[in-house]
């Protein structure tokens, strides 16, 4: 780690992620230069810019765009708005995007962006000014052929529309049609793709449909609990409800609730849209965090933030399978406890790749000035995801390794193939 310029802190998220990348590279016997290239991002852009608030005060904002690797194509990855965001978190998410796109065989590299801001603390007008200033500060560090942002925690289709509009207005006249594809996850009426809003949850459901039969769990009878009821969590729950699965416990930033008889995912989504969190929902009873983790279920889905499942939480879990909808929700120490307990973990780069895959469909539609039907989007997504899930499962079976190791290996092999063909410029 030292020669790769690491802080040497085992609790550091970036170090945890790169340690797994390097261990997988060893497992595959990949060349040293690939290890060196992937150990640090290519570019780390940091911007500071002032924005005027509604009351006339000026506030200084800090934003990041980390571009990890672009050997497979333009950089691609979401932009997060969160008050507690840190550079190492953004670097980690950028690495995971490189791996996710490689695993899915998308023509993209990996990036991630973030703005240190609490979106709930600002009016819509302020959020628009903040977003426009951020995109103007990033300037040519993004572009439809270079680096293509998307939504993530704390950002949504409206914010993507402001980003695209700002970028279009900063572009040369003859590039303005293409400029729209600078971001994905836009609203439907402004170049968005049918099926993009639900895509990450939809992708997870397709992964589960492909792999659960191997683990002896049927979605029609599956009992599950969930952390996070934002875009990914609530869409996963609504789509699992259509398959007959039962949501027994859910926790978000407001607290935890449970109901062993099951809760209506759709009614809960309406409640959260109105009240801001799951606590107080009449279809469930409030419970402690400990009781939430101890709920006896088949499937546990973390769909909130990173590093939420450490050893303490892993010891409490009472499930057969963890499907990581959030990025990097399980720490290495947490995963060791889960493995000792015989709980299988499906890794995030497979489970949540539906979002970037439909983003790719949106980018393609924009470039061809087309709009596909939602059924076409779902059909293409299902085909690509089940192929990726089979690829990972086959590697894990043939190499007797975990699904996380297999997913990282399938991605790294693809990057190695491209580097072997392209070489290193200049
Ligand atoms: P979101 O902002 O819509 O929702 C985040 C959820 O996390 C909210 O329900 C919030 O209450 C909950 N949360 C925040 N802090 C919490 C805490 N301390 N304890 C419990 N819950 C907490 O975000 P999202 O878009 O749903 O993203 C969730 C995860 O999925 C993130 O890891 C993100 O990187 C990942 N992801 C998102 C997409 C996408 O398309 N949106 C794609 C791939 C991966």
Tab-separated table of C-alpha atoms and ligand atoms in Angstrom:
chain	number	residue	atom	x	y	z
A	1	UNK	CA	0.000	0.000	0.000
A	2	UNK	CA	2.773	2.501	0.903
A	3	UNK	CA	4.364	2.542	-2.529
A	4	UNK	CA	0.899	3.279	-3.962
A	5	UNK	CA	0.631	6.373	-1.686
A	6	UNK	CA	-1.981	5.165	0.766
A	7	UNK	CA	-2.797	6.653	4.158
A	8	UNK	CA	-2.455	3.258	5.898
A	9	UNK	CA	-5.795	3.483	7.688
A	10	UNK	CA	-7.859	0.258	7.562
A	11	UNK	CA	-11.071	2.193	8.332
A	12	UNK	CA	-10.552	4.442	5.307
A	13	UNK	CA	-13.157	3.598	2.648
A	14	UNK	CA	-10.802	4.228	-0.267
A	15	UNK	CA	-8.117	2.002	1.215
A	16	UNK	CA	-10.701	-0.750	1.850
A	17	UNK	CA	-11.872	-0.601	-1.771
A	18	UNK	CA	-8.412	-0.505	-3.338
A	19	UNK	CA	-7.255	-3.335	-1.043
A	20	UNK	CA	-9.970	-5.529	-2.612
A	21	UNK	CA	-9.040	-4.336	-6.140
A	22	UNK	CA	-5.366	-5.222	-5.507
A	23	UNK	CA	-6.214	-8.554	-3.873
A	24	UNK	CA	-8.321	-9.420	-6.933
A	25	UNK	CA	-5.480	-8.304	-9.238
A	26	UNK	CA	-3.182	-10.713	-7.327
A	27	UNK	CA	-5.788	-13.469	-7.601
A	28	UNK	CA	-5.841	-12.953	-11.400
A	29	UNK	CA	-2.075	-12.430	-11.593
A	30	UNK	CA	-2.565	-9.121	-13.425
A	31	UNK	CA	0.490	-7.102	-14.501
A	32	UNK	CA	2.032	-4.576	-12.103
A	33	UNK	CA	1.338	-1.580	-14.348
A	34	UNK	CA	-2.421	-2.264	-14.195
A	35	UNK	CA	-2.275	-2.282	-10.398
A	36	UNK	CA	-0.436	1.058	-10.438
A	37	UNK	CA	-2.862	2.646	-12.903
A	38	UNK	CA	-5.998	1.575	-11.030
A	39	UNK	CA	-4.704	2.397	-7.539
A	40	UNK	CA	-5.273	6.159	-7.939
A	41	UNK	CA	-7.736	8.208	-10.038
A	42	UNK	CA	-6.464	9.901	-13.185
A	43	UNK	CA	-7.855	13.319	-12.174
A	44	UNK	CA	-9.207	14.823	-8.972
A	45	UNK	CA	-10.893	18.151	-9.710
A	46	UNK	CA	-11.840	20.339	-6.740
A	47	UNK	CA	-13.723	23.631	-7.181
A	48	UNK	CA	-14.791	26.444	-4.823
A	49	UNK	CA	-17.368	28.986	-5.878
A	50	UNK	CA	-19.605	31.615	-4.212
A	51	UNK	CA	-23.411	31.512	-4.474
A	52	UNK	CA	-25.881	34.145	-3.320
A	53	UNK	CA	-28.619	32.869	-0.997
A	54	UNK	CA	-32.258	34.056	-0.991
A	55	UNK	CA	-31.554	36.431	1.929
A	56	UNK	CA	-28.699	38.145	0.038
A	57	UNK	CA	-25.820	36.433	1.919
A	58	UNK	CA	-23.003	34.799	-0.076
A	59	UNK	CA	-21.961	31.245	0.678
A	60	UNK	CA	-18.770	29.522	-0.531
A	61	UNK	CA	-19.378	26.024	-1.952
A	62	UNK	CA	-16.929	23.129	-2.357
A	63	UNK	CA	-17.400	20.618	-5.185
A	64	UNK	CA	-15.505	17.584	-6.472
A	65	UNK	CA	-15.279	15.607	-9.677
A	66	UNK	CA	-13.017	12.570	-9.518
A	67	UNK	CA	-12.211	10.828	-12.819
A	68	UNK	CA	-10.795	7.426	-12.058
A	69	UNK	CA	-10.270	5.707	-15.409
A	70	UNK	CA	-11.326	6.172	-19.044
A	71	UNK	CA	-9.669	3.306	-20.904
A	72	UNK	CA	-13.084	1.837	-21.824
A	73	UNK	CA	-14.714	5.165	-22.827
A	74	UNK	CA	-15.788	8.561	-21.419
A	75	UNK	CA	-15.853	8.942	-17.642
A	76	UNK	CA	-19.313	8.198	-16.189
A	77	UNK	CA	-20.747	8.532	-12.690
A	78	UNK	CA	-23.232	10.322	-10.473
A	79	UNK	CA	-23.062	13.607	-8.617
A	80	UNK	CA	-23.976	13.560	-4.943
A	81	UNK	CA	-25.230	16.482	-2.836
A	82	UNK	CA	-24.434	15.773	0.819
A	83	UNK	CA	-23.152	17.994	3.631
A	84	UNK	CA	-20.741	15.367	4.980
A	85	UNK	CA	-19.146	14.325	1.700
A	86	UNK	CA	-15.354	13.734	1.681
A	87	UNK	CA	-12.812	13.414	-1.119
A	88	UNK	CA	-11.941	9.791	-0.246
A	89	UNK	CA	-15.635	8.856	-0.479
A	90	UNK	CA	-15.848	10.398	-3.964
A	91	UNK	CA	-12.607	8.640	-5.025
A	92	UNK	CA	-14.027	5.308	-3.831
A	93	UNK	CA	-17.286	5.792	-5.701
A	94	UNK	CA	-15.305	6.679	-8.858
A	95	UNK	CA	-13.304	3.417	-8.656
A	96	UNK	CA	-16.519	1.453	-8.199
A	97	UNK	CA	-17.957	3.151	-11.312
A	98	UNK	CA	-14.936	2.030	-13.372
A	99	UNK	CA	-15.517	-1.538	-12.187
A	100	UNK	CA	-19.299	-1.396	-12.627
A	101	UNK	CA	-19.083	-0.148	-16.228
A	102	UNK	CA	-16.419	-2.762	-17.025
A	103	UNK	CA	-18.502	-5.535	-15.449
A	104	UNK	CA	-21.507	-4.463	-17.560
A	105	UNK	CA	-19.319	-4.071	-20.699
A	106	UNK	CA	-20.545	-0.477	-21.093
A	107	UNK	CA	-18.386	1.830	-23.279
A	108	UNK	CA	-17.576	4.017	-20.254
A	109	UNK	CA	-14.929	4.604	-17.645
A	110	UNK	CA	-15.607	5.614	-14.046
A	111	UNK	CA	-16.040	8.951	-12.264
A	112	UNK	CA	-17.983	10.491	-9.386
A	113	UNK	CA	-18.808	14.008	-8.305
A	114	UNK	CA	-20.057	15.641	-5.151
A	115	UNK	CA	-21.042	18.950	-3.695
A	116	UNK	CA	-20.657	19.574	0.034
A	117	UNK	CA	-24.209	20.811	0.609
A	118	UNK	CA	-27.380	19.671	2.362
A	119	UNK	CA	-30.038	19.939	-0.379
A	120	UNK	CA	-32.848	19.859	2.209
A	121	UNK	CA	-31.485	23.100	3.729
A	122	UNK	CA	-31.971	25.145	0.516
A	123	UNK	CA	-34.928	26.524	-1.419
A	124	UNK	CA	-35.484	25.372	-4.990
A	125	UNK	CA	-34.209	28.764	-6.260
A	126	UNK	CA	-31.009	28.423	-4.219
A	127	UNK	CA	-30.492	24.832	-5.411
A	128	UNK	CA	-30.820	25.996	-9.005
A	129	UNK	CA	-28.219	28.776	-8.537
A	130	UNK	CA	-25.878	26.391	-6.667
A	131	UNK	CA	-26.207	23.773	-9.444
A	132	UNK	CA	-25.633	26.259	-12.257
A	133	UNK	CA	-22.539	27.705	-10.538
A	134	UNK	CA	-21.184	24.187	-9.949
A	135	UNK	CA	-21.508	23.240	-13.633
A	136	UNK	CA	-19.986	26.540	-14.705
A	137	UNK	CA	-17.066	25.967	-12.271
A	138	UNK	CA	-16.501	22.461	-13.679
A	139	UNK	CA	-16.405	23.937	-17.218
A	140	UNK	CA	-14.729	21.626	-19.718
A	141	UNK	CA	-13.981	19.009	-17.081
A	142	UNK	CA	-17.284	17.433	-18.146
A	143	UNK	CA	-18.747	16.859	-21.633
A	144	UNK	CA	-20.875	14.354	-23.601
A	145	UNK	CA	-17.766	12.644	-25.047
A	146	UNK	CA	-15.549	13.179	-22.031
A	147	UNK	CA	-17.320	12.883	-18.663
A	148	UNK	CA	-21.063	12.364	-18.187
A	149	UNK	CA	-22.585	12.932	-14.701
A	150	UNK	CA	-25.904	11.472	-13.436
A	151	UNK	CA	-28.023	11.640	-10.243
A	152	UNK	CA	-26.942	10.094	-6.945
A	153	UNK	CA	-27.740	10.698	-3.270
A	154	UNK	CA	-29.384	14.121	-2.834
A	155	UNK	CA	-29.745	14.888	-6.574
A	156	UNK	CA	-32.651	14.190	-8.938
A	157	UNK	CA	-34.010	14.705	-12.466
A	158	UNK	CA	-34.697	18.432	-11.857
A	159	UNK	CA	-31.086	19.010	-10.823
A	160	UNK	CA	-29.916	17.115	-13.934
A	161	UNK	CA	-32.133	19.401	-16.074
A	162	UNK	CA	-30.451	22.512	-14.586
A	163	UNK	CA	-27.030	20.940	-15.168
A	164	UNK	CA	-27.801	20.128	-18.818
A	165	UNK	CA	-29.333	23.569	-19.427
A	166	UNK	CA	-26.268	25.335	-17.981
A	167	UNK	CA	-23.882	23.206	-20.025
A	168	UNK	CA	-25.923	23.713	-23.236
A	169	UNK	CA	-25.858	27.484	-22.718
A	170	UNK	CA	-22.071	27.381	-22.245
A	171	UNK	CA	-21.607	25.344	-25.481
A	172	UNK	CA	-20.904	26.515	-29.027
A	173	UNK	CA	-24.089	26.880	-31.138
A	174	UNK	CA	-23.208	23.956	-33.426
A	175	UNK	CA	-22.771	21.564	-30.456
A	176	UNK	CA	-26.012	22.309	-28.647
A	177	UNK	CA	-28.012	19.212	-29.641
A	178	UNK	CA	-25.221	16.886	-28.570
A	179	UNK	CA	-24.591	18.978	-25.432
A	180	UNK	CA	-27.850	17.701	-23.922
A	181	UNK	CA	-26.266	14.272	-23.410
A	182	UNK	CA	-23.696	15.782	-20.997
A	183	UNK	CA	-25.761	14.382	-18.111
A	184	UNK	CA	-28.163	11.456	-17.808
A	185	UNK	CA	-31.092	10.948	-15.451
A	186	UNK	CA	-32.833	13.996	-16.961
A	187	UNK	CA	-36.646	14.405	-16.836
A	188	UNK	CA	-38.555	12.544	-19.575
A	189	UNK	CA	-39.736	15.744	-21.267
A	190	UNK	CA	-36.156	17.023	-21.551
A	191	UNK	CA	-34.228	14.076	-23.021
A	192	UNK	CA	-34.609	11.584	-20.178
A	193	UNK	CA	-35.134	7.875	-20.804
A	194	UNK	CA	-38.306	6.007	-19.913
A	195	UNK	CA	-37.454	3.723	-17.008
A	196	UNK	CA	-34.429	5.757	-15.742
A	197	UNK	CA	-35.971	6.834	-12.437
A	198	UNK	CA	-36.698	3.262	-11.328
A	199	UNK	CA	-33.655	1.797	-13.132
A	200	UNK	CA	-31.385	1.051	-10.171
A	201	UNK	CA	-34.173	-0.710	-8.259
A	202	UNK	CA	-35.302	-2.466	-11.435
A	203	UNK	CA	-31.745	-3.682	-12.059
A	204	UNK	CA	-31.524	-5.093	-8.539
A	205	UNK	CA	-34.799	-6.971	-9.022
A	206	UNK	CA	-33.435	-8.468	-12.281
A	207	UNK	CA	-30.230	-9.526	-10.476
A	208	UNK	CA	-32.314	-11.181	-7.736
A	209	UNK	CA	-34.553	-12.936	-10.278
A	210	UNK	CA	-31.440	-14.326	-11.973
A	211	UNK	CA	-29.505	-15.428	-8.888
A	212	UNK	CA	-32.026	-16.199	-6.132
A	213	UNK	CA	-33.062	-19.612	-7.537
A	214	UNK	CA	-29.402	-20.735	-7.036
A	215	UNK	CA	-29.733	-19.815	-3.355
A	216	UNK	CA	-33.083	-21.517	-2.818
A	217	UNK	CA	-35.048	-18.266	-2.271
A	218	UNK	CA	-38.199	-17.440	-4.270
A	219	UNK	CA	-39.047	-13.760	-4.793
A	220	UNK	CA	-42.746	-14.606	-4.484
A	221	UNK	CA	-42.204	-15.712	-0.875
A	222	UNK	CA	-39.235	-13.547	0.028
A	223	UNK	CA	-39.300	-11.604	3.315
A	224	UNK	CA	-36.904	-8.674	3.371
A	225	UNK	CA	-35.751	-5.575	5.229
A	226	UNK	CA	-34.312	-2.410	3.788
A	227	UNK	CA	-32.156	0.595	4.788
A	228	UNK	CA	-32.889	3.752	2.795
A	229	UNK	CA	-36.196	4.743	1.213
A	230	UNK	CA	-34.952	7.221	-1.387
A	231	UNK	CA	-34.766	6.584	-5.122
A	232	UNK	CA	-33.089	3.165	-4.958
A	233	UNK	CA	-34.747	1.799	-1.813
A	234	UNK	CA	-38.298	2.872	-2.613
A	235	UNK	CA	-38.191	1.698	-6.238
A	236	UNK	CA	-36.701	-1.637	-5.203
A	237	UNK	CA	-39.516	-2.051	-2.671
A	238	UNK	CA	-42.268	-1.109	-5.136
A	239	UNK	CA	-40.953	-3.557	-7.756
A	240	UNK	CA	-40.434	-6.337	-5.199
A	241	UNK	CA	-44.041	-5.826	-4.075
A	242	UNK	CA	-45.146	-6.584	-7.657
A	243	UNK	CA	-43.184	-9.880	-7.429
A	244	UNK	CA	-44.938	-10.837	-4.160
A	245	UNK	CA	-42.059	-10.161	-1.719
A	246	UNK	CA	-42.838	-8.876	1.793
A	247	UNK	CA	-41.242	-5.713	3.258
A	248	UNK	CA	-40.989	-6.440	7.007
A	249	UNK	CA	-38.699	-3.666	8.279
A	250	UNK	CA	-37.313	-0.405	6.937
A	251	UNK	CA	-34.952	2.253	8.292
A	252	UNK	CA	-33.967	5.666	6.943
A	253	UNK	CA	-32.431	8.871	8.360
A	254	UNK	CA	-35.635	9.464	10.394
A	255	UNK	CA	-35.599	6.086	12.211
A	256	UNK	CA	-36.838	2.488	11.828
A	257	UNK	CA	-40.262	0.820	11.535
A	258	UNK	CA	-41.367	-2.811	11.252
A	259	UNK	CA	-44.433	-4.937	10.602
A	260	UNK	CA	-44.052	-8.743	10.470
A	261	UNK	CA	-47.226	-8.905	8.340
A	262	UNK	CA	-45.558	-6.755	5.654
A	263	UNK	CA	-45.952	-3.113	4.586
A	264	UNK	CA	-47.272	-1.590	1.368
A	265	UNK	CA	-44.224	-0.231	-0.501
A	266	UNK	CA	-46.376	2.111	-2.602
A	267	UNK	CA	-48.248	3.633	0.340
A	268	UNK	CA	-44.945	4.014	2.191
A	269	UNK	CA	-43.443	5.828	-0.829
A	270	UNK	CA	-46.391	8.247	-0.808
A	271	UNK	CA	-45.959	8.755	2.946
A	272	UNK	CA	-42.215	9.472	2.592
A	273	UNK	CA	-42.842	11.915	-0.275
A	274	UNK	CA	-45.207	13.842	2.010
A	275	UNK	CA	-43.448	13.550	5.394
A	276	UNK	CA	-39.781	13.248	4.429
A	277	UNK	CA	-39.064	9.928	6.219
A	278	UNK	CA	-40.499	6.525	7.136
A	279	UNK	CA	-41.092	7.209	10.841
A	280	UNK	CA	-44.767	7.763	11.674
A	281	UNK	CA	-46.027	5.618	8.764
A	282	UNK	CA	-49.286	4.131	10.097
A	283	UNK	CA	-48.708	0.707	8.460
A	284	UNK	CA	-45.722	-0.082	10.717
A	285	UNK	CA	-44.632	0.347	14.322
A	286	UNK	CA	-41.517	2.277	15.379
A	287	UNK	CA	-38.640	0.046	16.481
A	288	UNK	CA	-35.049	0.448	17.681
A	289	UNK	CA	-32.092	0.226	15.306
A	290	UNK	CA	-31.089	-3.016	17.028
A	291	UNK	CA	-34.542	-4.576	16.518
A	292	UNK	CA	-34.444	-3.445	12.881
A	293	UNK	CA	-31.188	-5.316	12.222
A	294	UNK	CA	-32.410	-8.393	14.145
A	295	UNK	CA	-35.595	-8.797	12.081
A	296	UNK	CA	-35.767	-12.377	10.774
A	297	UNK	CA	-35.891	-12.144	6.967
A	298	UNK	CA	-34.577	-13.945	3.881
A	299	UNK	CA	-32.999	-10.880	2.302
A	300	UNK	CA	-31.408	-7.720	3.687
A	301	UNK	CA	-30.979	-4.737	1.336
A	302	UNK	CA	-28.821	-1.750	2.332
A	303	UNK	CA	-29.854	1.112	-0.008
A	304	UNK	CA	-28.605	4.199	1.858
A	305	UNK	CA	-24.953	5.158	2.394
A	306	UNK	CA	-21.473	3.603	2.624
A	307	UNK	CA	-20.011	1.589	5.541
A	308	UNK	CA	-23.355	1.040	7.303
A	309	UNK	CA	-22.859	-2.716	7.824
A	310	UNK	CA	-19.862	-3.086	10.117
A	311	UNK	CA	-19.209	-6.038	12.457
A	312	UNK	CA	-21.752	-4.780	15.053
A	313	UNK	CA	-24.587	-4.681	12.524
A	314	UNK	CA	-23.446	-7.914	10.836
A	315	UNK	CA	-23.599	-9.746	14.182
A	316	UNK	CA	-27.245	-8.681	14.593
A	317	UNK	CA	-28.412	-9.578	11.072
A	318	UNK	CA	-30.772	-12.550	10.792
A	319	UNK	CA	-30.989	-13.169	7.015
A	320	UNK	CA	-29.737	-15.580	4.330
A	321	UNK	CA	-28.532	-13.001	1.835
A	322	UNK	CA	-27.365	-9.362	1.694
A	323	UNK	CA	-27.928	-7.611	-1.649
A	324	UNK	CA	-25.954	-4.361	-1.740
A	325	UNK	CA	-28.102	-1.704	-3.432
A	326	UNK	CA	-26.026	1.160	-1.975
A	327	UNK	CA	-22.380	1.572	-2.931
A	328	UNK	CA	-19.878	0.028	-0.485
A	329	UNK	CA	-22.392	-0.456	2.363
A	330	UNK	CA	-20.515	-3.426	3.911
A	331	UNK	CA	-17.104	-2.932	5.539
A	332	UNK	CA	-14.475	-5.708	5.142
A	333	UNK	CA	-14.800	-6.485	8.892
A	334	UNK	CA	-18.600	-6.614	8.533
A	335	UNK	CA	-18.276	-8.947	5.554
A	336	UNK	CA	-15.998	-11.312	7.524
A	337	UNK	CA	-18.727	-11.647	10.182
A	338	UNK	CA	-21.371	-12.293	7.512
A	339	UNK	CA	-19.186	-14.963	5.882
A	340	UNK	CA	-18.646	-16.683	9.262
A	341	UNK	CA	-22.432	-16.697	9.735
A	342	UNK	CA	-22.916	-18.228	6.254
A	343	UNK	CA	-24.664	-15.121	4.869
A	344	UNK	CA	-23.950	-14.602	1.154
A	345	UNK	CA	-23.263	-11.030	-0.085
A	346	UNK	CA	-24.190	-9.893	-3.595
A	347	UNK	CA	-21.855	-6.958	-4.348
A	348	UNK	CA	-22.968	-3.427	-5.254
A	349	UNK	CA	-21.157	-3.261	-8.591
A	350	UNK	CA	-23.535	-5.966	-9.794
A	351	UNK	CA	-26.656	-5.155	-7.738
A	352	UNK	CA	-26.900	-1.425	-8.511
A	353	UNK	CA	-25.631	-1.356	-12.107
A	354	UNK	CA	-29.185	-0.808	-13.476
A	355	UNK	CA	-28.868	2.972	-13.024
A	356	UNK	CA	-25.752	3.404	-15.138
A	357	UNK	CA	-27.022	0.928	-17.719
A	358	UNK	CA	-30.226	2.898	-18.340
A	359	UNK	CA	-28.104	6.080	-18.263
A	360	UNK	CA	-26.193	4.537	-21.158
A	361	UNK	CA	-29.511	3.913	-22.946
A	362	UNK	CA	-30.455	7.581	-22.341
A	363	UNK	CA	-27.109	8.793	-23.745
A	364	UNK	CA	-27.621	6.578	-26.819
A	365	UNK	CA	-31.175	7.855	-27.339
A	366	UNK	CA	-30.009	11.498	-27.036
A	367	UNK	CA	-27.255	10.947	-29.595
A	368	UNK	CA	-29.745	9.424	-32.046
A	369	UNK	CA	-32.568	11.891	-31.175
A	370	UNK	CA	-34.807	8.933	-30.297
A	371	UNK	CA	-37.107	7.943	-27.438
A	372	UNK	CA	-37.554	4.254	-26.751
A	373	UNK	CA	-40.600	2.620	-25.169
A	374	UNK	CA	-40.266	1.688	-21.486
A	375	UNK	CA	-40.830	-1.993	-22.333
A	376	UNK	CA	-37.853	-1.831	-24.734
A	377	UNK	CA	-35.679	-0.254	-22.016
A	378	UNK	CA	-36.718	-2.903	-19.467
A	379	UNK	CA	-36.173	-5.703	-21.941
A	380	UNK	CA	-32.649	-4.526	-22.877
A	381	UNK	CA	-31.801	-3.918	-19.215
A	382	UNK	CA	-32.947	-7.395	-18.198
A	383	UNK	CA	-30.881	-9.027	-20.950
A	384	UNK	CA	-27.687	-7.144	-20.039
A	385	UNK	CA	-28.103	-7.629	-16.294
A	386	UNK	CA	-28.873	-11.315	-16.374
A	387	UNK	CA	-25.851	-11.843	-18.642
A	388	UNK	CA	-23.607	-9.963	-16.174
A	389	UNK	CA	-25.092	-11.843	-13.203
A	390	UNK	CA	-24.474	-15.193	-14.932
A	391	UNK	CA	-20.890	-14.099	-15.744
A	392	UNK	CA	-20.214	-13.307	-12.087
A	393	UNK	CA	-21.915	-16.448	-10.798
A	394	UNK	CA	-19.994	-18.670	-13.248
A	395	UNK	CA	-16.661	-17.104	-12.177
A	396	UNK	CA	-17.493	-17.582	-8.477
A	397	UNK	CA	-18.420	-21.243	-9.074
A	398	UNK	CA	-15.395	-22.085	-11.193
A	399	UNK	CA	-12.890	-20.252	-8.922
A	400	UNK	CA	-14.549	-21.102	-5.561
A	401	UNK	CA	-14.560	-17.459	-4.484
A	402	UNK	CA	-17.039	-14.926	-3.123
A	403	UNK	CA	-19.427	-13.077	-5.434
A	404	UNK	CA	-17.584	-9.817	-4.611
A	405	UNK	CA	-14.233	-11.278	-5.680
A	406	UNK	CA	-15.873	-12.718	-8.806
A	407	UNK	CA	-17.524	-9.398	-9.780
A	408	UNK	CA	-14.255	-7.473	-9.308
A	409	UNK	CA	-12.379	-10.158	-11.296
A	410	UNK	CA	-14.806	-10.139	-14.231
A	411	UNK	CA	-14.476	-6.322	-14.376
A	412	UNK	CA	-10.678	-6.260	-14.035
A	413	UNK	CA	-10.200	-8.916	-16.720
A	414	UNK	CA	-12.135	-6.716	-19.145
A	415	UNK	CA	-9.986	-3.649	-18.317
A	416	UNK	CA	-6.833	-5.758	-18.714
A	417	UNK	CA	-8.041	-6.921	-22.154
A	418	UNK	CA	-8.532	-3.290	-23.256
A	419	UNK	CA	-5.139	-2.161	-21.888
A	420	UNK	CA	-3.460	-5.096	-23.651
A	421	UNK	CA	-5.023	-3.971	-26.954
A	422	UNK	CA	-4.611	-0.199	-26.581
A	423	UNK	CA	-1.278	-0.033	-24.766
A	424	UNK	CA	-0.416	3.060	-22.745
A	425	UNK	CA	-0.197	6.435	-24.491
A	426	UNK	CA	2.166	8.123	-25.296
B	1	LIG	P1	-31.477	9.114	-2.045
B	1	LIG	O1	-30.890	10.410	-1.620
B	1	LIG	O2	-32.657	9.109	-2.949
B	1	LIG	O3	-31.855	8.243	-0.740
B	1	LIG	C1	-30.954	8.006	0.303
B	1	LIG	C2	-31.692	7.298	1.432
B	1	LIG	O4	-30.736	7.007	2.473
B	1	LIG	C3	-32.788	8.137	2.081
B	1	LIG	O5	-33.927	7.317	2.305
B	1	LIG	C4	-32.180	8.545	3.407
B	1	LIG	O6	-33.146	8.732	4.422
B	1	LIG	C5	-31.314	7.330	3.707
B	1	LIG	N1	-30.291	7.638	4.706
B	1	LIG	C6	-29.394	8.641	4.698
B	1	LIG	N2	-28.641	8.610	5.820
B	1	LIG	C7	-29.078	7.550	6.528
B	1	LIG	C8	-28.713	6.976	7.787
B	1	LIG	N3	-27.738	7.493	8.522
B	1	LIG	N4	-29.374	5.872	8.210
B	1	LIG	C9	-30.372	5.329	7.472
B	1	LIG	N5	-30.754	5.827	6.290
B	1	LIG	C10	-30.118	6.919	5.819
B	1	LIG	O7	-30.259	8.274	-2.674
B	1	LIG	P2	-30.324	7.073	-3.730
B	1	LIG	O8	-30.180	7.655	-5.088
B	1	LIG	O9	-31.476	6.197	-3.401
B	1	LIG	O10	-28.951	6.318	-3.419
B	1	LIG	C11	-28.830	5.341	-2.383
B	1	LIG	C12	-27.553	4.530	-2.611
B	1	LIG	O11	-27.603	3.914	-3.916
B	1	LIG	C13	-26.254	5.315	-2.600
B	1	LIG	O12	-25.222	4.492	-2.120
B	1	LIG	C14	-26.008	5.608	-4.075
B	1	LIG	O13	-24.638	5.873	-4.355
B	1	LIG	C15	-26.460	4.281	-4.664
B	1	LIG	N6	-26.802	4.336	-6.092
B	1	LIG	C16	-27.764	5.189	-6.561
B	1	LIG	C17	-28.089	5.153	-7.922
B	1	LIG	C18	-29.198	6.007	-8.492
B	1	LIG	O14	-29.534	5.805	-9.674
B	1	LIG	N7	-29.810	6.895	-7.737
B	1	LIG	C19	-27.409	4.296	-8.790
B	1	LIG	C20	-26.436	3.429	-8.266
B	1	LIG	C21	-26.155	3.465	-6.917
